[in-house]
Amino acid sequence: MSKEVSQTLPQRIQSHQLYGSVTAFLLGIMSILFLTLLGGAVGQSTDLIDISGELITSIRMSSIGLGTGYYLGSSLKQHQSGLSWYLFGVFSTLAVMSILTVESTIFNQFPSYTLLVCGGVLTTLAHLTPLVAENDDYRALLKYLSGYLSTSVVVILAASEYLLTFTSLIWDWYSSQDMMNQVFVLLLIAFFAFLIYESRKSINNSSVSER
């Protein structure tokens, strides 16, 4: 009897209506934790270019708050949407980490994560109020501003330090080479760019032929 239960329990769990939502949410959390640890390891091995500041912090807090509220509301309305639950896991983890780590203030009185909390409440309520929920134009505006735009801003700000640092290291290495090596590197880059262009061209031609 116990053997039968142990065999059927995983199937019961996977067939539950919340299984996909919960696993997507947990995947979002684990993705951010992994990237945070990876970023910490990279930061210990090299000096990252610092782009922090009050303006950047405010933009980051606002974007995380708007995204968290938007994907929370979207997840609750679309119970079967795994992507919404995944992004809610990503943004909620970023929100918790930001609240615990950011120490700057607004007007020398309110902590910066107040922007995050207000943004989250704003976009969550936007999903509930008929003014937005029953209006296609407002709903589309909410989707692009709080969904696409906030996600893009968070990704760009998170990756900018690493991209700028990597670009700076490559440029310093390139500048330290003599003229012959610099010309060789440029020719090599041009060669690989040509190969990529020709590969994409052949793939597009194949797709057209198949159609």
mmCIF file of C-alpha atoms in Angstrom:
data_model
loop_
_atom_site.group_PDB
_atom_site.id
_atom_site.type_symbol
_atom_site.label_atom_id
_atom_site.label_comp_id
_atom_site.label_asym_id
_atom_site.label_seq_id
_atom_site.Cartn_x
_atom_site.Cartn_y
_atom_site.Cartn_z
ATOM 1 C CA MET A 1 0.000 0.000 0.000
ATOM 2 C CA SER A 2 2.788 2.435 0.935
ATOM 3 C CA LYS A 3 4.578 1.557 -2.295
ATOM 4 C CA GLU A 4 1.493 2.481 -4.299
ATOM 5 C CA VAL A 5 1.188 5.786 -2.444
ATOM 6 C CA SER A 6 4.889 6.607 -3.025
ATOM 7 C CA GLN A 7 4.462 5.932 -6.732
ATOM 8 C CA THR A 8 1.329 7.997 -7.155
ATOM 9 C CA LEU A 9 2.277 10.960 -4.932
ATOM 10 C CA PRO A 10 4.610 12.623 -7.509
ATOM 11 C CA GLN A 11 1.918 12.206 -10.134
ATOM 12 C CA ARG A 12 -0.640 13.792 -7.828
ATOM 13 C CA ILE A 13 1.679 16.720 -7.191
ATOM 14 C CA GLN A 14 2.409 17.264 -10.887
ATOM 15 C CA SER A 15 -1.256 17.074 -11.797
ATOM 16 C CA HIS A 16 -2.200 19.737 -9.245
ATOM 17 C CA GLN A 17 -3.404 22.984 -10.838
ATOM 18 C CA LEU A 18 -0.802 25.044 -8.931
ATOM 19 C CA TYR A 19 2.159 22.819 -9.822
ATOM 20 C CA GLY A 20 3.174 24.794 -12.920
ATOM 21 C CA SER A 21 2.715 28.172 -11.223
ATOM 22 C CA VAL A 22 4.662 27.234 -8.091
ATOM 23 C CA THR A 23 7.575 25.662 -9.983
ATOM 24 C CA ALA A 24 7.786 28.671 -12.334
ATOM 25 C CA PHE A 25 7.789 31.012 -9.307
ATOM 26 C CA LEU A 26 10.546 28.991 -7.599
ATOM 27 C CA LEU A 27 12.523 28.929 -10.844
ATOM 28 C CA GLY A 28 12.425 32.725 -10.927
ATOM 29 C CA ILE A 29 13.710 32.916 -7.356
ATOM 30 C CA MET A 30 16.529 30.447 -7.995
ATOM 31 C CA SER A 31 17.522 32.268 -11.194
ATOM 32 C CA ILE A 32 18.079 35.531 -9.324
ATOM 33 C CA LEU A 33 19.914 33.812 -6.456
ATOM 34 C CA PHE A 34 22.232 32.069 -8.920
ATOM 35 C CA LEU A 35 22.929 35.270 -10.878
ATOM 36 C CA THR A 36 23.540 37.146 -7.620
ATOM 37 C CA LEU A 37 26.110 34.586 -6.486
ATOM 38 C CA LEU A 38 27.714 34.594 -9.931
ATOM 39 C CA GLY A 39 27.869 38.382 -9.907
ATOM 40 C CA GLY A 40 29.447 38.327 -6.465
ATOM 41 C CA ALA A 41 32.092 35.886 -7.651
ATOM 42 C CA VAL A 42 32.875 38.059 -10.682
ATOM 43 C CA GLY A 43 32.969 41.177 -8.499
ATOM 44 C CA GLN A 44 35.566 39.577 -6.214
ATOM 45 C CA SER A 45 37.819 38.662 -9.121
ATOM 46 C CA THR A 46 37.836 42.088 -10.798
ATOM 47 C CA ASP A 47 36.997 45.700 -10.003
ATOM 48 C CA LEU A 48 33.602 46.491 -11.473
ATOM 49 C CA ILE A 49 32.819 49.946 -12.819
ATOM 50 C CA ASP A 50 30.544 51.620 -10.300
ATOM 51 C CA ILE A 51 27.418 53.212 -11.786
ATOM 52 C CA SER A 52 25.540 53.579 -8.505
ATOM 53 C CA GLY A 53 24.031 56.874 -7.457
ATOM 54 C CA GLU A 54 20.807 58.327 -6.114
ATOM 55 C CA LEU A 55 19.298 58.701 -9.594
ATOM 56 C CA ILE A 56 20.206 55.135 -10.626
ATOM 57 C CA THR A 57 18.916 53.795 -7.313
ATOM 58 C CA SER A 58 15.611 55.620 -7.736
ATOM 59 C CA ILE A 59 15.188 54.314 -11.289
ATOM 60 C CA ARG A 60 16.015 50.768 -10.159
ATOM 61 C CA MET A 61 13.608 50.905 -7.198
ATOM 62 C CA SER A 62 10.800 52.289 -9.365
ATOM 63 C CA SER A 63 11.323 49.668 -12.077
ATOM 64 C CA ILE A 64 11.456 46.758 -9.640
ATOM 65 C CA GLY A 65 8.343 47.989 -7.841
ATOM 66 C CA LEU A 66 6.337 48.492 -11.025
ATOM 67 C CA GLY A 67 7.445 45.111 -12.369
ATOM 68 C CA THR A 68 6.693 43.282 -9.121
ATOM 69 C CA GLY A 69 3.171 44.653 -8.920
ATOM 70 C CA TYR A 70 2.513 44.114 -12.596
ATOM 71 C CA TYR A 71 3.584 40.461 -12.641
ATOM 72 C CA LEU A 72 1.813 39.790 -9.349
ATOM 73 C CA GLY A 73 -1.448 41.035 -10.805
ATOM 74 C CA SER A 74 -0.810 39.260 -14.090
ATOM 75 C CA SER A 75 -0.061 35.982 -12.303
ATOM 76 C CA LEU A 76 -3.206 36.133 -10.212
ATOM 77 C CA LYS A 77 -5.352 36.870 -13.272
ATOM 78 C CA GLN A 78 -3.644 34.294 -15.492
ATOM 79 C CA HIS A 79 -3.252 31.292 -13.202
ATOM 80 C CA GLN A 80 -1.869 29.054 -15.945
ATOM 81 C CA SER A 81 0.700 31.546 -17.282
ATOM 82 C CA GLY A 82 4.073 30.099 -16.294
ATOM 83 C CA LEU A 83 5.984 33.102 -17.669
ATOM 84 C CA SER A 84 4.066 35.547 -15.465
ATOM 85 C CA TRP A 85 4.761 33.445 -12.370
ATOM 86 C CA TYR A 86 8.433 33.108 -13.321
ATOM 87 C CA LEU A 87 8.834 36.873 -13.743
ATOM 88 C CA PHE A 88 6.933 37.449 -10.504
ATOM 89 C CA GLY A 89 9.457 35.179 -8.784
ATOM 90 C CA VAL A 90 12.296 37.167 -10.357
ATOM 91 C CA PHE A 91 10.910 40.583 -9.410
ATOM 92 C CA SER A 92 9.750 39.608 -5.922
ATOM 93 C CA THR A 93 13.246 38.291 -5.147
ATOM 94 C CA LEU A 94 14.797 41.491 -6.475
ATOM 95 C CA ALA A 95 12.338 43.478 -4.369
ATOM 96 C CA VAL A 96 13.267 41.655 -1.153
ATOM 97 C CA MET A 97 16.995 41.974 -1.868
ATOM 98 C CA SER A 98 16.638 45.687 -2.646
ATOM 99 C CA ILE A 99 14.686 46.390 0.533
ATOM 100 C CA LEU A 100 17.312 44.587 2.620
ATOM 101 C CA THR A 101 20.388 46.156 0.988
ATOM 102 C CA VAL A 102 19.548 49.701 -0.155
ATOM 103 C CA GLU A 103 20.184 52.338 2.501
ATOM 104 C CA SER A 104 19.695 55.615 0.585
ATOM 105 C CA THR A 105 16.789 57.939 1.329
ATOM 106 C CA ILE A 106 14.419 60.290 -0.497
ATOM 107 C CA PHE A 107 14.146 63.863 0.833
ATOM 108 C CA ASN A 108 16.530 62.713 3.587
ATOM 109 C CA GLN A 109 13.556 61.083 5.262
ATOM 110 C CA PHE A 110 11.984 58.194 3.337
ATOM 111 C CA PRO A 111 14.013 55.099 2.400
ATOM 112 C CA SER A 112 14.458 54.591 -1.345
ATOM 113 C CA TYR A 113 12.531 51.337 -1.302
ATOM 114 C CA THR A 114 9.410 53.448 -0.647
ATOM 115 C CA LEU A 115 9.393 53.918 -4.437
ATOM 116 C CA LEU A 116 9.460 50.149 -4.815
ATOM 117 C CA VAL A 117 6.543 49.606 -2.448
ATOM 118 C CA CYS A 118 4.432 52.390 -3.982
ATOM 119 C CA GLY A 119 5.164 51.135 -7.504
ATOM 120 C CA GLY A 120 4.174 47.610 -6.545
ATOM 121 C CA VAL A 121 0.904 48.741 -4.971
ATOM 122 C CA LEU A 122 0.182 51.003 -7.953
ATOM 123 C CA THR A 123 0.474 48.321 -10.628
ATOM 124 C CA THR A 124 -1.266 45.687 -8.498
ATOM 125 C CA LEU A 125 -4.259 47.972 -8.047
ATOM 126 C CA ALA A 126 -4.191 48.781 -11.764
ATOM 127 C CA HIS A 127 -5.000 45.135 -12.479
ATOM 128 C CA LEU A 128 -8.004 45.296 -10.166
ATOM 129 C CA THR A 129 -9.611 48.616 -11.013
ATOM 130 C CA PRO A 130 -12.139 48.539 -13.898
ATOM 131 C CA LEU A 131 -10.614 51.762 -15.237
ATOM 132 C CA VAL A 132 -7.633 49.734 -16.470
ATOM 133 C CA ALA A 133 -8.863 46.151 -16.421
ATOM 134 C CA GLU A 134 -11.799 46.884 -18.736
ATOM 135 C CA ASN A 135 -10.015 49.309 -21.059
ATOM 136 C CA ASP A 136 -7.817 47.798 -23.782
ATOM 137 C CA ASP A 137 -5.766 50.974 -24.313
ATOM 138 C CA TYR A 138 -4.978 51.449 -20.625
ATOM 139 C CA ARG A 139 -4.267 47.752 -20.207
ATOM 140 C CA ALA A 140 -1.839 47.826 -23.149
ATOM 141 C CA LEU A 141 -0.137 50.932 -21.711
ATOM 142 C CA LEU A 142 0.235 49.180 -18.354
ATOM 143 C CA LYS A 143 1.705 46.134 -20.085
ATOM 144 C CA TYR A 144 4.334 48.098 -21.993
ATOM 145 C CA LEU A 145 5.327 50.507 -19.221
ATOM 146 C CA SER A 146 5.189 48.254 -16.161
ATOM 147 C CA GLY A 147 5.885 44.994 -17.986
ATOM 148 C CA TYR A 148 8.242 45.408 -20.911
ATOM 149 C CA LEU A 149 9.862 48.730 -20.014
ATOM 150 C CA SER A 150 10.443 47.985 -16.327
ATOM 151 C CA THR A 151 11.893 44.569 -17.183
ATOM 152 C CA SER A 152 14.227 46.112 -19.767
ATOM 153 C CA VAL A 153 15.416 48.788 -17.336
ATOM 154 C CA VAL A 154 16.105 46.233 -14.588
ATOM 155 C CA VAL A 155 18.056 43.982 -16.982
ATOM 156 C CA ILE A 156 20.081 46.883 -18.412
ATOM 157 C CA LEU A 157 20.978 48.264 -14.981
ATOM 158 C CA ALA A 158 21.874 44.809 -13.664
ATOM 159 C CA ALA A 159 24.112 44.006 -16.632
ATOM 160 C CA SER A 160 25.609 47.449 -17.230
ATOM 161 C CA GLU A 161 28.360 47.189 -14.598
ATOM 162 C CA TYR A 162 29.565 43.875 -16.020
ATOM 163 C CA LEU A 163 29.261 44.961 -19.658
ATOM 164 C CA LEU A 164 31.094 48.241 -19.028
ATOM 165 C CA THR A 165 33.798 46.471 -17.042
ATOM 166 C CA PHE A 166 34.217 43.805 -19.730
ATOM 167 C CA THR A 167 34.338 46.455 -22.466
ATOM 168 C CA SER A 168 36.921 48.440 -20.507
ATOM 169 C CA LEU A 169 39.110 45.363 -20.010
ATOM 170 C CA ILE A 170 38.911 44.481 -23.712
ATOM 171 C CA TRP A 171 39.752 48.046 -24.720
ATOM 172 C CA ASP A 172 42.716 48.213 -22.325
ATOM 173 C CA TRP A 173 44.015 44.922 -23.718
ATOM 174 C CA TYR A 174 43.512 46.095 -27.317
ATOM 175 C CA SER A 175 45.215 49.433 -26.647
ATOM 176 C CA SER A 176 48.239 47.672 -25.166
ATOM 177 C CA GLN A 177 48.858 45.731 -28.397
ATOM 178 C CA ASP A 178 51.186 46.956 -31.147
ATOM 179 C CA MET A 179 49.873 48.150 -34.506
ATOM 180 C CA MET A 180 50.207 44.776 -36.252
ATOM 181 C CA ASN A 181 48.248 42.932 -33.594
ATOM 182 C CA GLN A 182 45.544 45.601 -33.574
ATOM 183 C CA VAL A 183 45.106 45.291 -37.340
ATOM 184 C CA PHE A 184 45.005 41.498 -37.032
ATOM 185 C CA VAL A 185 42.297 41.694 -34.354
ATOM 186 C CA LEU A 186 40.196 44.028 -36.520
ATOM 187 C CA LEU A 187 40.525 41.700 -39.512
ATOM 188 C CA LEU A 188 39.563 38.733 -37.330
ATOM 189 C CA ILE A 189 36.475 40.544 -36.058
ATOM 190 C CA ALA A 190 35.506 41.506 -39.611
ATOM 191 C CA PHE A 191 35.942 37.883 -40.722
ATOM 192 C CA PHE A 192 33.686 36.503 -37.979
ATOM 193 C CA ALA A 193 31.127 39.246 -38.633
ATOM 194 C CA PHE A 194 31.096 38.208 -42.312
ATOM 195 C CA LEU A 195 30.606 34.555 -41.356
ATOM 196 C CA ILE A 196 27.698 35.435 -39.067
ATOM 197 C CA TYR A 197 26.120 37.581 -41.781
ATOM 198 C CA GLU A 198 26.407 34.827 -44.376
ATOM 199 C CA SER A 199 25.041 32.246 -41.928
ATOM 200 C CA ARG A 200 21.987 34.364 -41.152
ATOM 201 C CA LYS A 201 21.510 35.057 -44.859
ATOM 202 C CA SER A 202 21.553 31.349 -45.714
ATOM 203 C CA ILE A 203 19.148 30.557 -42.847
ATOM 204 C CA ASN A 204 16.723 33.233 -44.049
ATOM 205 C CA ASN A 205 16.938 31.934 -47.617
ATOM 206 C CA SER A 206 16.248 28.401 -46.405
ATOM 207 C CA SER A 207 13.219 29.592 -44.453
ATOM 208 C CA VAL A 208 11.857 31.397 -47.517
ATOM 209 C CA SER A 209 12.402 28.318 -49.672
ATOM 210 C CA GLU A 210 10.567 26.100 -47.187
ATOM 211 C CA ARG A 211 7.598 28.481 -47.123
#
